[in-house]
């Protein structure tokens, strides 16, 4: 009996043993989804070999010193002159006028001053070599007015004869001042053209404007500078200019609804102080009998600057 049971259990135990071996193998062997081992990192590229060191250049052969004067020097440039003479260079650059040319066009002899000989006059250029006598025989000494030839248009009045001889060159203005007497005739030229030759002053330095905001250019349109009382009107003369002296007339003209309010003052008053005849524009608009009885238009038309017209 026992023998029969052992025969039955042996195949069962054998089967359980096989199952155990399979389970153990499943736990110990890698599965089909296991990751493959990572590949080893690539090795770094080897550093480049150092560049070959260039062989030192052969030394140049020593230069044999020659004669320092065995050359042909180039003429000095204007900039090179200015390195030693900056004052004169700057004067010509800023105020040289037509003297802005090569220094050696005038200074053909330079760096030749001899203190024992005092030879400035010998080596300095002469104005007459270019200019002769542009202002006539009365002014032969150029440097008495043009004191600095490096800025020839700067002529100071102090210490020069130019202030006493304006009329010799400016004959037009001096003639006007003498012919048309005014307060401008009583003052010297340098009272207005002060400080230096060529200065043109503003009228407002002495005179007040006729009205606030008046443009300077309008002054000379009416008042010629050297004959200021010879007032000249033009078609563009601003009527407001008249207001400074003719306040009442300007005020009436400004507010009138008549057609005269649309006409500039200078259309009727073509000359300063001139009172025109009404007939110069209007002729004889009424009957001959009426004009005979009332020869003066203003007997009825009381105020030409504010005519009595129908008002709304």
Short mmCIF file of C-alpha atoms in Angstrom, two decimals:
data_model
loop_
_atom_site.label_atom_id
_atom_site.label_comp_id
_atom_site.label_asym_id
_atom_site.label_seq_id
_atom_site.Cartn_x
_atom_site.Cartn_y
_atom_site.Cartn_z
CA UNK A 1 0.00 0.00 0.00
CA UNK A 2 2.72 2.41 0.96
CA UNK A 3 4.58 1.45 -2.11
CA UNK A 4 1.62 2.48 -4.24
CA UNK A 5 1.35 5.95 -2.61
CA UNK A 6 5.04 6.64 -3.22
CA UNK A 7 4.58 5.76 -6.85
CA UNK A 8 1.75 8.31 -7.11
CA UNK A 9 3.58 11.14 -5.27
CA UNK A 10 6.87 10.85 -7.20
CA UNK A 11 5.54 12.37 -10.47
CA UNK A 12 3.74 15.14 -8.50
CA UNK A 13 6.88 16.11 -6.64
CA UNK A 14 8.83 16.01 -9.83
CA UNK A 15 6.36 18.42 -11.44
CA UNK A 16 6.46 20.84 -8.48
CA UNK A 17 10.22 20.85 -8.64
CA UNK A 18 10.18 21.82 -12.27
CA UNK A 19 7.75 24.69 -11.58
CA UNK A 20 10.03 25.98 -8.84
CA UNK A 21 13.00 25.96 -11.19
CA UNK A 22 10.98 27.88 -13.80
CA UNK A 23 9.95 30.55 -11.22
CA UNK A 24 13.50 30.96 -10.01
CA UNK A 25 14.71 31.32 -13.59
CA UNK A 26 12.09 33.99 -14.32
CA UNK A 27 13.33 36.06 -11.40
CA UNK A 28 17.02 35.71 -12.11
CA UNK A 29 17.25 35.80 -15.93
CA UNK A 30 16.83 39.19 -17.77
CA UNK A 31 13.44 39.65 -19.40
CA UNK A 32 12.88 40.33 -23.05
CA UNK A 33 12.14 44.07 -22.35
CA UNK A 34 15.25 44.75 -20.30
CA UNK A 35 17.35 47.72 -21.51
CA UNK A 36 20.50 46.97 -23.34
CA UNK A 37 23.68 48.23 -21.66
CA UNK A 38 24.63 51.81 -22.64
CA UNK A 39 27.40 52.27 -25.12
CA UNK A 40 30.58 53.79 -23.71
CA UNK A 41 30.97 57.60 -24.16
CA UNK A 42 33.09 58.62 -27.14
CA UNK A 43 36.58 59.63 -26.35
CA UNK A 44 37.46 63.39 -26.65
CA UNK A 45 39.26 64.41 -29.80
CA UNK A 46 42.94 64.81 -29.26
CA UNK A 47 44.16 68.46 -28.87
CA UNK A 48 45.63 69.95 -32.05
CA UNK A 49 49.32 69.89 -32.24
CA UNK A 50 50.94 73.33 -31.57
CA UNK A 51 51.79 75.37 -34.63
CA UNK A 52 55.36 75.25 -35.58
CA UNK A 53 57.34 78.26 -34.40
CA UNK A 54 58.45 80.43 -37.31
CA UNK A 55 62.09 80.84 -37.67
CA UNK A 56 63.27 84.37 -36.72
CA UNK A 57 63.60 86.74 -39.66
CA UNK A 58 67.08 87.55 -40.61
CA UNK A 59 68.29 90.90 -39.31
CA UNK A 60 68.31 93.74 -41.84
CA UNK A 61 71.61 95.01 -42.86
CA UNK A 62 72.56 98.19 -40.98
CA UNK A 63 71.73 101.43 -42.86
CA UNK A 64 74.76 103.43 -43.64
CA UNK A 65 74.15 107.07 -42.54
CA UNK A 66 74.38 109.49 -45.43
CA UNK A 67 74.61 113.28 -45.62
CA UNK A 68 71.57 114.83 -43.84
CA UNK A 69 71.47 117.55 -46.47
CA UNK A 70 71.59 115.18 -49.40
CA UNK A 71 67.81 115.66 -49.95
CA UNK A 72 65.45 118.13 -51.66
CA UNK A 73 63.11 119.46 -48.93
CA UNK A 74 59.43 119.93 -49.74
CA UNK A 75 57.95 123.42 -49.26
CA UNK A 76 56.14 123.95 -45.96
CA UNK A 77 52.40 123.49 -46.04
CA UNK A 78 49.97 126.01 -44.53
CA UNK A 79 49.27 123.61 -41.66
CA UNK A 80 52.99 123.32 -40.93
CA UNK A 81 53.29 127.10 -40.77
CA UNK A 82 50.39 127.10 -38.32
CA UNK A 83 52.18 124.71 -35.98
CA UNK A 84 54.64 127.44 -35.07
CA UNK A 85 52.42 130.46 -35.81
CA UNK A 86 48.96 129.46 -34.48
CA UNK A 87 47.89 133.07 -33.81
CA UNK A 88 48.33 134.13 -37.41
CA UNK A 89 46.93 130.85 -38.72
CA UNK A 90 43.73 131.23 -36.67
CA UNK A 91 43.36 134.89 -37.67
CA UNK A 92 43.52 134.07 -41.38
CA UNK A 93 41.24 131.06 -40.97
CA UNK A 94 38.52 133.03 -39.12
CA UNK A 95 38.86 136.57 -40.53
CA UNK A 96 41.29 136.37 -43.42
CA UNK A 97 38.84 137.30 -46.15
CA UNK A 98 40.61 137.06 -49.50
CA UNK A 99 43.93 136.59 -47.73
CA UNK A 100 43.11 132.92 -47.15
CA UNK A 101 45.77 131.54 -49.47
CA UNK A 102 49.17 129.91 -49.10
CA UNK A 103 51.38 131.74 -46.60
CA UNK A 104 54.34 131.63 -48.99
CA UNK A 105 52.43 133.59 -51.61
CA UNK A 106 53.24 136.61 -49.43
CA UNK A 107 56.09 135.41 -47.22
CA UNK A 108 58.64 134.46 -49.84
CA UNK A 109 61.46 135.22 -47.42
CA UNK A 110 61.02 133.93 -43.88
CA UNK A 111 63.05 132.78 -40.88
CA UNK A 112 65.62 135.37 -41.94
CA UNK A 113 65.26 137.97 -39.21
CA UNK A 114 68.56 139.23 -37.87
CA UNK A 115 68.24 141.13 -34.57
CA UNK A 116 71.53 142.91 -35.10
CA UNK A 117 70.33 144.26 -38.44
CA UNK A 118 66.67 144.86 -37.44
CA UNK A 119 65.68 143.76 -40.93
CA UNK A 120 61.92 143.28 -40.49
CA UNK A 121 61.12 145.77 -43.25
CA UNK A 122 63.39 143.92 -45.63
CA UNK A 123 61.86 140.47 -45.20
CA UNK A 124 58.20 141.40 -44.66
CA UNK A 125 55.99 141.40 -47.79
CA UNK A 126 54.71 144.70 -49.13
CA UNK A 127 50.98 145.37 -49.60
CA UNK A 128 51.72 147.28 -52.80
CA UNK A 129 53.00 144.11 -54.47
CA UNK A 130 49.34 143.10 -54.85
CA UNK A 131 47.12 146.05 -53.98
CA UNK A 132 48.80 149.24 -55.28
CA UNK A 133 46.67 152.14 -53.87
CA UNK A 134 43.01 151.04 -53.80
CA UNK A 135 41.97 154.06 -51.66
CA UNK A 136 43.85 156.69 -53.57
CA UNK A 137 46.90 158.81 -52.85
CA UNK A 138 45.44 160.06 -49.57
CA UNK A 139 45.84 156.64 -47.93
CA UNK A 140 49.21 155.21 -48.98
CA UNK A 141 49.90 153.50 -45.63
CA UNK A 142 47.74 150.36 -45.67
CA UNK A 143 48.68 149.18 -42.18
CA UNK A 144 47.54 152.44 -40.57
CA UNK A 145 43.96 151.12 -40.96
CA UNK A 146 44.41 147.44 -41.81
CA UNK A 147 46.57 146.95 -38.76
CA UNK A 148 46.61 143.16 -38.98
CA UNK A 149 47.09 141.84 -42.53
CA UNK A 150 46.05 138.38 -41.33
CA UNK A 151 42.51 139.70 -40.71
CA UNK A 152 42.40 142.65 -43.11
CA UNK A 153 38.68 143.44 -42.81
CA UNK A 154 38.96 144.07 -39.08
CA UNK A 155 39.63 147.81 -38.95
CA UNK A 156 39.48 149.29 -35.46
CA UNK A 157 38.66 152.98 -35.26
CA UNK A 158 40.85 153.69 -32.24
CA UNK A 159 44.24 154.92 -33.32
CA UNK A 160 43.46 154.88 -37.03
CA UNK A 161 42.64 157.74 -39.43
CA UNK A 162 39.62 155.93 -40.86
CA UNK A 163 37.14 157.54 -38.46
CA UNK A 164 38.04 161.01 -39.77
CA UNK A 165 37.93 160.07 -43.42
CA UNK A 166 34.65 158.16 -43.93
CA UNK A 167 33.46 160.59 -46.60
CA UNK A 168 36.53 160.01 -48.74
CA UNK A 169 35.33 156.50 -49.54
CA UNK A 170 31.64 156.69 -48.67
CA UNK A 171 30.77 159.75 -50.74
CA UNK A 172 27.10 158.78 -51.14
CA UNK A 173 26.16 158.67 -47.45
CA UNK A 174 28.25 161.72 -46.56
CA UNK A 175 26.63 163.70 -49.39
CA UNK A 176 23.14 162.76 -48.23
CA UNK A 177 23.90 163.75 -44.65
CA UNK A 178 25.10 167.19 -45.78
CA UNK A 179 22.31 167.79 -48.29
CA UNK A 180 19.39 166.59 -46.15
CA UNK A 181 19.96 167.98 -42.70
CA UNK A 182 18.70 165.96 -39.74
CA UNK A 183 19.86 164.90 -36.32
CA UNK A 184 21.92 162.23 -38.07
CA UNK A 185 23.95 165.04 -39.65
CA UNK A 186 24.91 166.34 -36.22
CA UNK A 187 26.58 163.12 -35.08
CA UNK A 188 29.78 161.60 -36.36
CA UNK A 189 29.76 158.42 -38.41
CA UNK A 190 31.32 156.46 -35.57
CA UNK A 191 28.41 157.32 -33.27
CA UNK A 192 26.41 154.70 -35.17
CA UNK A 193 29.13 152.68 -36.90
CA UNK A 194 31.11 152.26 -33.72
CA UNK A 195 33.73 149.76 -32.65
CA UNK A 196 34.98 148.75 -36.08
CA UNK A 197 34.70 149.48 -39.77
CA UNK A 198 31.75 147.86 -41.52
CA UNK A 199 29.48 147.60 -38.48
CA UNK A 200 25.83 148.34 -39.38
CA UNK A 201 23.76 149.14 -36.28
CA UNK A 202 20.14 148.40 -35.61
CA UNK A 203 17.86 151.45 -35.67
CA UNK A 204 16.41 150.22 -32.39
CA UNK A 205 19.73 150.87 -30.64
CA UNK A 206 18.74 154.55 -30.57
CA UNK A 207 15.09 154.71 -31.65
CA UNK A 208 12.00 153.07 -30.23
CA UNK A 209 9.83 151.14 -32.70
CA UNK A 210 6.57 152.71 -33.82
CA UNK A 211 4.68 149.75 -32.36
CA UNK A 212 5.43 146.55 -30.51
CA UNK A 213 6.71 143.86 -32.82
CA UNK A 214 7.70 146.22 -35.63
CA UNK A 215 10.20 144.58 -37.97
CA UNK A 216 13.59 146.25 -38.27
CA UNK A 217 13.50 146.09 -42.08
CA UNK A 218 10.44 148.36 -42.13
CA UNK A 219 12.44 151.29 -40.67
CA UNK A 220 14.59 151.89 -43.74
CA UNK A 221 11.62 151.37 -46.07
CA UNK A 222 10.25 154.73 -44.89
CA UNK A 223 13.35 156.45 -43.48
CA UNK A 224 16.44 156.34 -45.72
CA UNK A 225 19.20 156.04 -43.15
CA UNK A 226 21.34 159.00 -44.17
CA UNK A 227 18.36 161.28 -44.98
CA UNK A 228 15.78 160.06 -42.46
CA UNK A 229 13.37 163.00 -42.80
CA UNK A 230 12.86 162.27 -46.51
CA UNK A 231 10.15 159.74 -45.72
CA UNK A 232 9.17 157.46 -48.57
CA UNK A 233 5.96 155.46 -48.63
CA UNK A 234 5.40 152.32 -50.64
CA UNK A 235 2.37 150.21 -51.37
CA UNK A 236 3.54 147.79 -48.68
CA UNK A 237 4.00 150.40 -45.94
CA UNK A 238 2.21 149.06 -42.89
CA UNK A 239 -0.61 151.42 -41.89
CA UNK A 240 0.01 150.71 -38.23
CA UNK A 241 3.29 152.61 -38.55
CA UNK A 242 1.27 155.84 -38.87
CA UNK A 243 -0.43 155.20 -35.55
CA UNK A 244 2.65 156.23 -33.56
CA UNK A 245 2.12 159.91 -34.47
CA UNK A 246 -1.40 160.02 -35.94
CA UNK A 247 -3.26 158.23 -33.17
CA UNK A 248 -6.67 159.89 -33.68
CA UNK A 249 -6.69 159.56 -37.47
CA UNK A 250 -5.57 155.93 -37.30
CA UNK A 251 -8.21 155.11 -34.68
CA UNK A 252 -10.99 156.64 -36.83
CA UNK A 253 -9.73 154.87 -39.95
CA UNK A 254 -9.50 151.56 -38.12
CA UNK A 255 -13.14 151.56 -36.98
CA UNK A 256 -14.90 153.21 -39.95
CA UNK A 257 -17.41 151.09 -41.90
CA UNK A 258 -16.85 153.25 -44.98
CA UNK A 259 -14.82 152.15 -47.97
CA UNK A 260 -11.96 154.36 -46.81
CA UNK A 261 -11.33 151.79 -44.08
CA UNK A 262 -10.32 149.33 -46.79
CA UNK A 263 -7.66 151.64 -48.28
CA UNK A 264 -4.11 151.79 -46.93
CA UNK A 265 -2.90 155.17 -45.65
CA UNK A 266 -0.14 155.40 -48.26
CA UNK A 267 -2.68 155.16 -51.12
CA UNK A 268 -3.99 158.66 -50.32
CA UNK A 269 -0.97 160.08 -48.47
CA UNK A 270 1.62 159.27 -51.10
CA UNK A 271 4.13 161.55 -49.36
CA UNK A 272 4.58 162.16 -45.68
CA UNK A 273 2.53 165.20 -44.63
CA UNK A 274 0.66 165.42 -47.93
CA UNK A 275 -3.12 165.96 -47.64
CA UNK A 276 -4.67 164.90 -50.95
CA UNK A 277 -7.61 166.47 -52.71
CA UNK A 278 -10.73 164.33 -52.65
CA UNK A 279 -11.11 164.91 -56.39
CA UNK A 280 -7.82 163.12 -57.04
CA UNK A 281 -9.71 159.88 -56.51
CA UNK A 282 -13.39 160.81 -56.68
CA UNK A 283 -13.49 163.54 -59.35
CA UNK A 284 -16.73 165.59 -59.10
CA UNK A 285 -19.34 163.01 -58.04
CA UNK A 286 -22.14 165.56 -57.48
CA UNK A 287 -23.83 168.14 -59.68
CA UNK A 288 -21.93 171.22 -60.78
CA UNK A 289 -24.34 173.41 -58.85
CA UNK A 290 -23.68 171.48 -55.62
CA UNK A 291 -19.96 171.64 -56.03
CA UNK A 292 -20.19 175.37 -56.67
CA UNK A 293 -22.14 175.90 -53.45
CA UNK A 294 -19.91 173.57 -51.43
CA UNK A 295 -16.44 173.62 -52.96
CA UNK A 296 -14.92 171.83 -49.95
CA UNK A 297 -15.94 168.20 -49.73
CA UNK A 298 -15.29 168.06 -45.98
CA UNK A 299 -18.07 170.60 -45.40
CA UNK A 300 -20.43 167.62 -45.68
CA UNK A 301 -18.06 164.65 -45.46
CA UNK A 302 -16.73 165.78 -42.11
CA UNK A 303 -14.04 163.21 -41.44
CA UNK A 304 -12.26 161.51 -44.36
CA UNK A 305 -11.02 158.79 -41.99
CA UNK A 306 -14.57 157.98 -40.82
CA UNK A 307 -17.05 159.03 -43.48
CA UNK A 308 -20.72 159.42 -42.40
CA UNK A 309 -22.24 156.43 -44.11
CA UNK A 310 -25.36 154.48 -43.33
CA UNK A 311 -24.66 152.24 -40.37
CA UNK A 312 -26.56 149.14 -39.45
#
